[in-house]
Amino acid sequence: MTLTIIIAAVTIIAMITVVLVKPYITVCGHNLGLYWIVCLLGAVLMLVCGCITPAAVFDGITAKSSVNPLKILTLFLSMTLLSVYLGDAGFFDFIADSIFLRAKGGKVKLFLILYAVVSILTVFTSNDVIILTFTPPICIFARKAKISPLPFLLGEFVAANTWSMTLIVGNPTNVYLAQSAGITFAEYLSVMYLPALLGGLTGLGMIFLLFKKELLSPIKEFNGNLPVTRPDAKVKIHKTPMLVAIFHLLACIILLSISDIIGVEMYLICLTLALSLTVFDLIYDLAVEKSAAPVWRSIKKEPYELIPFVLSMFVIVLALKTSGAIEVLNKILISGNLSDGISIGFLSAAAANLLNNIPMSVMFESIIGQSSYPAVFGAVIGSNVGAFITPVGALAGIMWSKILGNYGVKFPFRKFVMYGTAIAIPTLIASLGGLLITLAV
């Protein structure tokens, strides 16, 4: 057990260091994530040192159960691909331009519209896709209008990481934790709608209080006709692909909500619709664009680094489980009572900023197991809200910080933590309070 714990601890410390110092390197013009390489090396070391056998890893990864990382990765990557196709058809860019062109000089109006739209889109798509799509327009608009982008950037980031709790598909951590516990789409929604609502409204109120003076001042340089999503061109809408993508996304959400009734696993529903949309876009592009390049560009935007990242952490946690360390943590942290939701909520939010929320979810899933229903939802809340305490809390935060640097927006780690903590603590309390209410009813 000792060797397994040492390797796991060294891997986690190394990953945190890499994320803080240099999460990415450029190789042949492409960004390569160092954080997942560290995790992969840790998993390989576990195998080399005999902490876990290859047979045990294979059995764990291919298990015919909900705790199958391949199924969970398939579900999330399929949902993300649906969102990517929708974005590439011009939908999100069109929405972003529409938001900014309706501001009409009022920061409060702009802030509220942006927060509402990001919240709604996050519920039905992917919080990572929304964050990465809306950040550049905010930076460009703020530079052109000569205003501070911080309240709008934080509004977008907080909205995407609180309302993502609403549906099981809003965040890969939701998928992993809920699927592992055998929680259905409808069951998840029946519990998490109130925590998401209270958390989302609390986050909104906290940002407004922190930036009240800035938001109440006018936008002096607004000229009413700013193409914001691209510096020198208006948004190009591909109407037919966009409508077909919207249909596929809505069909996916509807089928997921009744997956337990029709007896089809959620990952199969998402995969089928993602493949269907890919086939349509390929045929459309070959007929209209005379090229398959647009589809290939969409497929390349998938967050493939999640695959080695999640699988490596799964191996490390599986080794800890085999060694008996996870069982010890279960006895210490889980009581089997309603209070588990609160304690695990706070612990998981803190742990997300030490491990990142995806590895944290993999570890907490093993710690919780089937022993505490409230703890599962507490961990879901912690994995979402914990994402905006520090940039380390989620992969989206790491990528978000990189985008801000590319657009010359200064948002140092210390300032992020200061604002993130001030917003996250009340939001976490409100969300966990909502959890207590829904579970007690």
CSV table of C-alpha atoms in Angstrom, one decimal:
chain,number,residue,atom,x,y,z
A,1,MET,CA,0.0,0.0,0.0
A,2,THR,CA,2.8,2.4,0.9
A,3,LEU,CA,4.5,2.3,-2.5
A,4,THR,CA,1.1,2.8,-4.3
A,5,ILE,CA,0.3,5.9,-2.1
A,6,ILE,CA,3.8,7.3,-2.7
A,7,ILE,CA,3.5,7.0,-6.5
A,8,ALA,CA,0.0,8.5,-6.5
A,9,ALA,CA,1.1,11.4,-4.3
A,10,VAL,CA,4.2,12.1,-6.4
A,11,THR,CA,2.1,12.0,-9.6
A,12,ILE,CA,-0.5,14.4,-8.2
A,13,ILE,CA,2.2,16.8,-6.9
A,14,ALA,CA,3.9,16.7,-10.3
A,15,MET,CA,0.7,17.3,-12.1
A,16,ILE,CA,-0.2,20.3,-10.0
A,17,THR,CA,3.3,21.8,-10.5
A,18,VAL,CA,3.1,21.3,-14.3
A,19,VAL,CA,-0.4,22.9,-14.4
A,20,LEU,CA,0.8,26.0,-12.4
A,21,VAL,CA,4.2,26.3,-14.2
A,22,LYS,CA,3.7,25.1,-17.8
A,23,PRO,CA,0.6,23.1,-18.6
A,24,TYR,CA,1.3,23.1,-22.3
A,25,ILE,CA,4.3,22.9,-24.6
A,26,THR,CA,4.3,23.5,-28.4
A,27,VAL,CA,5.4,20.6,-30.6
A,28,CYS,CA,5.4,21.0,-34.3
A,29,GLY,CA,3.0,24.0,-34.0
A,30,HIS,CA,0.6,22.1,-31.8
A,31,ASN,CA,-0.1,22.5,-28.1
A,32,LEU,CA,0.7,19.3,-26.1
A,33,GLY,CA,-0.6,19.0,-22.6
A,34,LEU,CA,2.0,18.1,-20.0
A,35,TYR,CA,-0.5,17.5,-17.3
A,36,TRP,CA,-1.9,14.3,-18.9
A,37,ILE,CA,1.6,13.1,-19.7
A,38,VAL,CA,2.5,13.3,-16.0
A,39,CYS,CA,-0.6,11.3,-15.2
A,40,LEU,CA,0.2,8.7,-17.9
A,41,LEU,CA,3.7,8.3,-16.5
A,42,GLY,CA,2.3,7.8,-13.0
A,43,ALA,CA,-0.1,5.1,-14.3
A,44,VAL,CA,2.8,3.3,-16.2
A,45,LEU,CA,4.9,3.5,-13.1
A,46,MET,CA,2.1,1.8,-11.1
A,47,LEU,CA,2.2,-1.1,-13.6
A,48,VAL,CA,6.0,-1.3,-13.7
A,49,CYS,CA,6.2,-1.4,-9.9
A,50,GLY,CA,3.5,-4.1,-9.6
A,51,CYS,CA,1.1,-1.9,-7.8
A,52,ILE,CA,-1.6,-3.2,-10.2
A,53,THR,CA,-1.5,-5.8,-12.9
A,54,PRO,CA,-2.3,-5.3,-16.6
A,55,ALA,CA,-5.1,-7.8,-16.3
A,56,ALA,CA,-6.7,-5.8,-13.5
A,57,VAL,CA,-6.5,-2.6,-15.6
A,58,PHE,CA,-8.0,-4.4,-18.6
A,59,ASP,CA,-10.9,-5.8,-16.5
A,60,GLY,CA,-11.6,-2.4,-14.9
A,61,ILE,CA,-11.6,-0.5,-18.2
A,62,THR,CA,-13.8,-3.1,-20.0
A,63,ALA,CA,-16.1,-3.9,-17.1
A,64,LYS,CA,-19.7,-4.4,-18.0
A,65,SER,CA,-20.8,-1.8,-15.5
A,66,SER,CA,-21.5,2.0,-15.2
A,67,VAL,CA,-18.0,2.5,-13.8
A,68,ASN,CA,-16.6,1.9,-17.3
A,69,PRO,CA,-14.4,4.9,-18.3
A,70,LEU,CA,-14.6,4.0,-22.0
A,71,LYS,CA,-18.4,4.4,-22.0
A,72,ILE,CA,-18.2,7.6,-20.0
A,73,LEU,CA,-15.6,9.1,-22.3
A,74,THR,CA,-17.7,8.0,-25.4
A,75,LEU,CA,-20.7,9.8,-23.9
A,76,PHE,CA,-18.9,13.0,-23.2
A,77,LEU,CA,-16.9,13.2,-26.4
A,78,SER,CA,-20.0,12.5,-28.4
A,79,MET,CA,-21.9,15.3,-26.7
A,80,THR,CA,-19.0,17.6,-27.2
A,81,LEU,CA,-18.8,16.7,-30.9
A,82,LEU,CA,-22.5,17.7,-31.3
A,83,SER,CA,-21.7,21.0,-29.7
A,84,VAL,CA,-18.6,21.5,-31.9
A,85,TYR,CA,-20.6,20.9,-35.1
A,86,LEU,CA,-23.2,23.4,-33.9
A,87,GLY,CA,-20.5,25.9,-33.2
A,88,ASP,CA,-18.8,25.4,-36.6
A,89,ALA,CA,-22.1,26.0,-38.3
A,90,GLY,CA,-21.9,29.6,-36.8
A,91,PHE,CA,-24.5,29.2,-34.1
A,92,PHE,CA,-22.5,30.3,-31.1
A,93,ASP,CA,-20.7,33.1,-33.0
A,94,PHE,CA,-24.1,34.3,-34.1
A,95,ILE,CA,-25.4,34.3,-30.6
A,96,ALA,CA,-22.3,36.1,-29.3
A,97,ASP,CA,-22.6,38.9,-31.9
A,98,SER,CA,-26.4,39.2,-31.2
A,99,ILE,CA,-25.6,39.7,-27.5
A,100,PHE,CA,-23.1,42.4,-27.9
A,101,LEU,CA,-25.0,44.3,-30.6
A,102,ARG,CA,-28.0,44.5,-28.2
A,103,ALA,CA,-26.0,46.0,-25.4
A,104,LYS,CA,-26.8,49.5,-26.6
A,105,GLY,CA,-24.3,51.1,-24.3
A,106,GLY,CA,-25.4,49.4,-21.1
A,107,LYS,CA,-23.0,47.2,-19.2
A,108,VAL,CA,-25.6,45.8,-16.8
A,109,LYS,CA,-27.9,44.8,-19.6
A,110,LEU,CA,-24.9,43.3,-21.5
A,111,PHE,CA,-23.8,41.4,-18.4
A,112,LEU,CA,-27.3,40.0,-17.6
A,113,ILE,CA,-27.9,38.9,-21.2
A,114,LEU,CA,-24.5,37.3,-21.5
A,115,TYR,CA,-25.0,35.5,-18.2
A,116,ALA,CA,-28.4,34.3,-19.1
A,117,VAL,CA,-27.5,33.1,-22.6
A,118,VAL,CA,-24.3,31.3,-21.4
A,119,SER,CA,-26.3,29.6,-18.6
A,120,ILE,CA,-29.0,28.4,-21.0
A,121,LEU,CA,-26.5,27.1,-23.6
A,122,THR,CA,-24.4,25.4,-20.9
A,123,VAL,CA,-27.4,23.4,-19.7
A,124,PHE,CA,-28.0,21.8,-23.1
A,125,THR,CA,-24.5,21.6,-24.5
A,126,SER,CA,-21.0,21.5,-22.9
A,127,ASN,CA,-19.6,24.0,-20.4
A,128,ASP,CA,-16.1,23.6,-21.9
A,129,VAL,CA,-17.3,24.3,-25.4
A,130,ILE,CA,-19.3,27.4,-24.2
A,131,ILE,CA,-16.3,28.8,-22.3
A,132,LEU,CA,-13.9,28.4,-25.1
A,133,THR,CA,-16.4,29.8,-27.7
A,134,PHE,CA,-17.5,32.9,-25.8
A,135,THR,CA,-14.2,34.0,-24.3
A,136,PRO,CA,-12.6,35.4,-27.6
A,137,PRO,CA,-15.7,37.6,-28.4
A,138,ILE,CA,-15.7,39.0,-24.9
A,139,CYS,CA,-12.0,39.9,-25.1
A,140,ILE,CA,-12.4,41.5,-28.6
A,141,PHE,CA,-15.5,43.5,-27.7
A,142,ALA,CA,-14.0,44.8,-24.5
A,143,ARG,CA,-10.9,46.0,-26.4
A,144,LYS,CA,-13.0,47.7,-29.0
A,145,ALA,CA,-15.3,49.3,-26.5
A,146,LYS,CA,-12.4,50.2,-24.2
A,147,ILE,CA,-14.0,48.6,-21.1
A,148,SER,CA,-12.7,46.0,-18.5
A,149,PRO,CA,-13.5,42.5,-19.7
A,150,LEU,CA,-13.2,41.0,-16.2
A,151,PRO,CA,-16.9,41.1,-15.0
A,152,PHE,CA,-18.1,39.6,-18.3
A,153,LEU,CA,-15.3,37.0,-18.4
A,154,LEU,CA,-16.1,36.0,-14.8
A,155,GLY,CA,-19.8,36.0,-15.5
A,156,GLU,CA,-19.3,33.7,-18.4
A,157,PHE,CA,-17.0,31.4,-16.5
A,158,VAL,CA,-19.1,31.2,-13.4
A,159,ALA,CA,-22.4,30.7,-15.4
A,160,ALA,CA,-20.8,27.9,-17.4
A,161,ASN,CA,-19.5,26.1,-14.2
A,162,THR,CA,-22.7,26.4,-12.2
A,163,TRP,CA,-25.5,25.8,-14.6
A,164,SER,CA,-23.5,22.8,-16.0
A,165,MET,CA,-24.8,21.0,-12.9
A,166,THR,CA,-28.4,21.0,-14.2
A,167,LEU,CA,-28.1,18.1,-16.6
A,168,ILE,CA,-25.9,15.0,-16.4
A,169,VAL,CA,-24.3,15.8,-19.7
A,170,GLY,CA,-23.2,19.4,-18.7
A,171,ASN,CA,-19.8,18.3,-17.4
A,172,PRO,CA,-17.7,15.1,-17.8
A,173,THR,CA,-17.5,15.0,-14.0
A,174,ASN,CA,-21.3,14.8,-13.8
A,175,VAL,CA,-21.3,12.0,-16.2
A,176,TYR,CA,-18.6,10.0,-14.4
A,177,LEU,CA,-20.0,10.4,-10.9
A,178,ALA,CA,-23.7,9.9,-11.7
A,179,GLN,CA,-23.1,7.0,-14.2
A,180,SER,CA,-20.8,5.3,-11.7
A,181,ALA,CA,-23.6,5.4,-9.1
A,182,GLY,CA,-26.2,4.2,-11.6
A,183,ILE,CA,-28.1,7.4,-11.5
A,184,THR,CA,-30.4,8.0,-14.5
A,185,PHE,CA,-30.8,11.2,-16.5
A,186,ALA,CA,-34.3,11.9,-15.0
A,187,GLU,CA,-33.2,11.0,-11.5
A,188,TYR,CA,-30.2,13.3,-11.7
A,189,LEU,CA,-32.3,16.2,-12.9
A,190,SER,CA,-34.9,15.7,-10.2
A,191,VAL,CA,-32.2,16.2,-7.6
A,192,MET,CA,-29.9,18.8,-9.2
A,193,TYR,CA,-32.3,21.3,-10.7
A,194,LEU,CA,-32.5,23.3,-7.4
A,195,PRO,CA,-28.8,23.2,-6.5
A,196,ALA,CA,-28.1,24.5,-10.0
A,197,LEU,CA,-30.7,27.2,-9.8
A,198,LEU,CA,-29.6,28.5,-6.4
A,199,GLY,CA,-25.9,28.2,-7.2
A,200,GLY,CA,-26.4,30.0,-10.5
A,201,LEU,CA,-28.4,32.9,-9.0
A,202,THR,CA,-25.9,33.2,-6.1
A,203,GLY,CA,-23.0,33.3,-8.5
A,204,LEU,CA,-24.7,36.0,-10.5
A,205,GLY,CA,-25.4,38.1,-7.4
A,206,MET,CA,-21.8,37.8,-6.1
A,207,ILE,CA,-20.3,38.9,-9.4
A,208,PHE,CA,-22.6,41.9,-9.6
A,209,LEU,CA,-21.7,42.9,-6.0
A,210,LEU,CA,-18.0,42.6,-6.7
A,211,PHE,CA,-18.2,44.6,-10.0
A,212,LYS,CA,-21.1,46.9,-9.2
A,213,LYS,CA,-19.2,50.1,-9.8
A,214,GLU,CA,-17.8,48.9,-13.1
A,215,LEU,CA,-21.1,47.6,-14.4
A,216,LEU,CA,-23.0,50.7,-13.6
A,217,SER,CA,-20.8,52.9,-15.7
A,218,PRO,CA,-21.7,53.4,-19.4
A,219,ILE,CA,-19.9,51.9,-22.5
A,220,LYS,CA,-18.7,55.2,-24.0
A,221,GLU,CA,-17.0,53.7,-27.1
A,222,PHE,CA,-19.9,51.5,-28.2
A,223,ASN,CA,-20.9,52.2,-31.9
A,224,GLY,CA,-23.7,49.8,-32.3
A,225,ASN,CA,-22.2,47.8,-35.1
A,226,LEU,CA,-19.2,45.7,-33.9
A,227,PRO,CA,-18.4,42.4,-35.4
A,228,VAL,CA,-17.0,40.9,-32.2
A,229,THR,CA,-16.4,37.2,-32.9
A,230,ARG,CA,-13.9,37.9,-35.6
A,231,PRO,CA,-11.8,41.0,-35.9
A,232,ASP,CA,-12.4,41.9,-39.5
A,233,ALA,CA,-15.4,39.9,-40.7
A,234,LYS,CA,-19.0,39.2,-39.9
A,235,VAL,CA,-20.2,35.8,-38.8
A,236,LYS,CA,-20.9,33.3,-41.5
A,237,ILE,CA,-24.0,31.2,-40.8
A,238,HIS,CA,-24.4,27.7,-42.4
A,239,LYS,CA,-28.1,27.5,-42.0
A,240,THR,CA,-28.8,23.9,-43.1
A,241,PRO,CA,-26.0,22.3,-41.0
A,242,MET,CA,-26.9,24.5,-38.0
A,243,LEU,CA,-30.6,23.4,-38.1
A,244,VAL,CA,-29.6,19.7,-38.5
A,245,ALA,CA,-27.1,20.1,-35.6
A,246,ILE,CA,-29.8,21.7,-33.4
A,247,PHE,CA,-32.2,18.8,-34.2
A,248,HIS,CA,-29.6,16.2,-33.3
A,249,LEU,CA,-28.8,18.0,-30.0
A,250,LEU,CA,-32.4,18.2,-29.0
A,251,ALA,CA,-33.1,14.6,-30.0
A,252,CYS,CA,-30.1,13.6,-27.9
A,253,ILE,CA,-31.4,15.4,-24.8
A,254,ILE,CA,-34.9,14.0,-25.2
A,255,LEU,CA,-33.6,10.4,-25.7
A,256,LEU,CA,-31.3,10.7,-22.8
A,257,SER,CA,-34.2,11.8,-20.5
A,258,ILE,CA,-36.0,8.5,-21.3
A,259,SER,CA,-33.0,6.3,-21.7
A,260,ASP,CA,-33.9,4.2,-18.7
A,261,ILE,CA,-37.5,3.7,-20.1
A,262,ILE,CA,-36.4,2.6,-23.6
A,263,GLY,CA,-33.6,0.5,-22.2
A,264,VAL,CA,-30.7,2.1,-24.1
A,265,GLU,CA,-27.5,3.1,-22.4
A,266,MET,CA,-26.8,6.9,-22.6
A,267,TYR,CA,-23.4,6.5,-24.2
A,268,LEU,CA,-25.0,4.6,-27.1
A,269,ILE,CA,-27.6,7.4,-27.7
A,270,CYS,CA,-24.9,10.1,-27.7
A,271,LEU,CA,-22.6,8.1,-30.0
A,272,THR,CA,-25.3,7.2,-32.5
A,273,LEU,CA,-26.4,10.8,-32.8
A,274,ALA,CA,-22.8,12.1,-33.1
A,275,LEU,CA,-22.1,9.6,-35.9
A,276,SER,CA,-25.4,10.5,-37.6
A,277,LEU,CA,-24.5,14.2,-37.6
A,278,THR,CA,-21.0,13.4,-38.8
A,279,VAL,CA,-22.3,11.4,-41.7
A,280,PHE,CA,-24.8,14.2,-42.6
A,281,ASP,CA,-22.1,16.9,-42.4
A,282,LEU,CA,-19.7,14.8,-44.5
A,283,ILE,CA,-22.3,14.3,-47.2
A,284,TYR,CA,-23.3,18.0,-47.1
A,285,ASP,CA,-19.7,19.2,-47.3
A,286,LEU,CA,-18.9,16.9,-50.2
A,287,ALA,CA,-21.9,18.1,-52.1
A,288,VAL,CA,-21.6,21.9,-51.3
A,289,GLU,CA,-18.0,22.5,-50.4
A,290,LYS,CA,-16.6,19.7,-52.6
A,291,SER,CA,-14.4,18.8,-49.7
A,292,ALA,CA,-14.4,16.8,-46.4
A,293,ALA,CA,-12.1,19.3,-44.8
A,294,PRO,CA,-14.8,21.1,-42.7
A,295,VAL,CA,-15.8,17.8,-41.0
A,296,TRP,CA,-12.2,16.9,-40.3
A,297,ARG,CA,-11.7,20.4,-38.7
A,298,SER,CA,-14.6,19.8,-36.4
A,299,ILE,CA,-13.4,16.3,-35.4
A,300,LYS,CA,-9.9,17.7,-34.7
A,301,LYS,CA,-11.5,20.1,-32.1
A,302,GLU,CA,-12.5,17.3,-29.8
A,303,PRO,CA,-10.7,17.4,-26.4
A,304,TYR,CA,-8.7,14.2,-27.1
A,305,GLU,CA,-6.4,14.8,-24.2
A,306,LEU,CA,-9.2,13.8,-21.9
A,307,ILE,CA,-8.8,10.2,-23.0
A,308,PRO,CA,-5.2,9.5,-21.6
A,309,PHE,CA,-6.0,11.9,-18.7
A,310,VAL,CA,-9.1,10.0,-17.5
A,311,LEU,CA,-7.7,6.5,-18.3
A,312,SER,CA,-4.4,7.3,-16.4
A,313,MET,CA,-6.2,8.6,-13.4
A,314,PHE,CA,-8.5,5.6,-13.5
A,315,VAL,CA,-5.5,3.3,-13.4
A,316,ILE,CA,-4.0,5.2,-10.5
A,317,VAL,CA,-7.2,5.1,-8.5
A,318,LEU,CA,-7.8,1.5,-9.3
A,319,ALA,CA,-4.3,0.8,-7.9
A,320,LEU,CA,-5.2,2.7,-4.7
A,321,LYS,CA,-8.4,0.7,-4.5
A,322,THR,CA,-6.6,-2.6,-4.9
A,323,SER,CA,-4.1,-1.6,-2.2
A,324,GLY,CA,-6.9,-0.9,0.3
A,325,ALA,CA,-6.2,2.9,0.6
A,326,ILE,CA,-9.6,3.8,-0.9
A,327,GLU,CA,-11.4,1.6,1.6
A,328,VAL,CA,-9.6,3.4,4.5
A,329,LEU,CA,-10.7,6.8,3.0
A,330,ASN,CA,-14.3,5.6,2.6
A,331,LYS,CA,-14.4,4.7,6.3
A,332,ILE,CA,-13.0,8.1,7.3
A,333,LEU,CA,-15.1,10.3,5.0
A,334,ILE,CA,-18.4,8.5,4.4
A,335,SER,CA,-21.0,8.1,7.2
A,336,GLY,CA,-23.9,7.1,5.0
A,337,ASN,CA,-26.1,10.0,6.2
A,338,LEU,CA,-27.5,13.1,4.5
A,339,SER,CA,-24.7,15.1,5.9
A,340,ASP,CA,-22.3,13.3,3.5
A,341,GLY,CA,-23.6,15.6,0.7
A,342,ILE,CA,-22.4,18.7,2.6
A,343,SER,CA,-19.0,17.3,3.8
A,344,ILE,CA,-18.1,15.7,0.4
A,345,GLY,CA,-19.3,18.9,-1.4
A,346,PHE,CA,-16.8,21.0,0.4
A,347,LEU,CA,-14.0,18.4,0.3
A,348,SER,CA,-14.5,17.7,-3.4
A,349,ALA,CA,-14.4,21.5,-4.2
A,350,ALA,CA,-11.1,21.8,-2.4
A,351,ALA,CA,-9.7,18.6,-3.9
A,352,ALA,CA,-10.6,19.8,-7.4
A,353,ASN,CA,-8.1,22.6,-6.9
A,354,LEU,CA,-5.4,20.1,-5.9
A,355,LEU,CA,-6.1,17.4,-8.4
A,356,ASN,CA,-8.2,19.1,-11.1
A,357,ASN,CA,-11.9,18.2,-11.1
A,358,ILE,CA,-11.7,15.2,-13.4
A,359,PRO,CA,-9.1,13.3,-11.5
A,360,MET,CA,-10.9,14.3,-8.3
A,361,SER,CA,-14.1,12.8,-9.6
A,362,VAL,CA,-12.4,9.6,-10.5
A,363,MET,CA,-10.9,9.3,-7.0
A,364,PHE,CA,-14.1,10.4,-5.1
A,365,GLU,CA,-16.2,8.0,-7.1
A,366,SER,CA,-14.1,5.1,-5.8
A,367,ILE,CA,-14.2,6.6,-2.2
A,368,ILE,CA,-18.0,7.0,-2.3
A,369,GLY,CA,-18.8,3.8,-4.2
A,370,GLN,CA,-22.4,2.7,-3.5
A,371,SER,CA,-22.3,3.7,0.1
A,372,SER,CA,-23.7,7.2,0.1
A,373,TYR,CA,-26.3,8.6,-2.4
A,374,PRO,CA,-26.0,12.2,-1.0
A,375,ALA,CA,-22.2,12.1,-1.3
A,376,VAL,CA,-22.4,11.5,-5.1
A,377,PHE,CA,-24.4,14.7,-5.6
A,378,GLY,CA,-22.2,16.6,-3.2
A,379,ALA,CA,-19.2,15.6,-5.3
A,380,VAL,CA,-21.0,16.7,-8.4
A,381,ILE,CA,-21.6,20.1,-6.9
A,382,GLY,CA,-18.0,20.4,-5.7
A,383,SER,CA,-16.6,19.4,-9.1
A,384,ASN,CA,-18.5,22.1,-10.9
A,385,VAL,CA,-18.3,25.0,-8.4
A,386,GLY,CA,-14.7,24.1,-7.4
A,387,ALA,CA,-13.8,24.8,-11.0
A,388,PHE,CA,-13.8,28.6,-10.5
A,389,ILE,CA,-11.8,28.8,-7.2
A,390,THR,CA,-8.5,28.6,-9.0
A,391,PRO,CA,-7.5,28.0,-12.7
A,392,VAL,CA,-6.3,24.5,-11.7
A,393,GLY,CA,-9.9,23.5,-10.8
A,394,ALA,CA,-10.8,22.4,-14.3
A,395,LEU,CA,-9.3,21.8,-17.7
A,396,ALA,CA,-11.5,24.7,-19.0
A,397,GLY,CA,-9.8,27.0,-16.5
A,398,ILE,CA,-6.3,26.1,-17.8
A,399,MET,CA,-7.4,26.6,-21.4
A,400,TRP,CA,-9.3,29.8,-20.5
A,401,SER,CA,-6.2,31.3,-18.9
A,402,LYS,CA,-4.2,30.6,-22.0
A,403,ILE,CA,-6.8,32.2,-24.3
A,404,LEU,CA,-6.8,35.4,-22.1
A,405,GLY,CA,-3.1,35.6,-22.4
A,406,ASN,CA,-3.4,35.3,-26.2
A,407,TYR,CA,-5.7,38.3,-26.2
A,408,GLY,CA,-3.6,40.4,-23.9
A,409,VAL,CA,-6.0,40.2,-20.9
A,410,LYS,CA,-4.1,40.2,-17.6
A,411,PHE,CA,-5.8,38.0,-15.0
A,412,PRO,CA,-3.0,36.7,-12.7
A,413,PHE,CA,-3.4,33.6,-10.6
A,414,ARG,CA,-3.7,35.6,-7.4
A,415,LYS,CA,-6.5,37.8,-8.7
A,416,PHE,CA,-8.3,34.7,-10.0
A,417,VAL,CA,-8.1,33.0,-6.6
A,418,MET,CA,-9.3,36.2,-4.9
A,419,TYR,CA,-12.4,36.6,-7.0
A,420,GLY,CA,-13.0,32.9,-7.5
A,421,THR,CA,-13.0,32.2,-3.7
A,422,ALA,CA,-15.3,35.2,-3.0
A,423,ILE,CA,-17.8,33.9,-5.6
A,424,ALA,CA,-17.4,30.1,-5.0
A,425,ILE,CA,-17.9,29.9,-1.3
A,426,PRO,CA,-21.5,31.5,-1.2
A,427,THR,CA,-22.3,29.6,-4.4
A,428,LEU,CA,-21.2,26.3,-2.9
A,429,ILE,CA,-23.2,27.0,0.3
A,430,ALA,CA,-26.3,27.8,-1.8
A,431,SER,CA,-26.0,24.8,-4.0
A,432,LEU,CA,-25.4,22.4,-1.1
A,433,GLY,CA,-28.4,23.9,0.6
A,434,GLY,CA,-30.5,23.2,-2.4
A,435,LEU,CA,-29.2,19.6,-2.4
A,436,LEU,CA,-30.3,19.2,1.2
A,437,ILE,CA,-33.8,20.4,0.3
A,438,THR,CA,-34.2,18.1,-2.7
A,439,LEU,CA,-32.9,15.1,-0.9
A,440,ALA,CA,-35.0,15.8,2.2
A,441,VAL,CA,-38.3,16.1,0.3
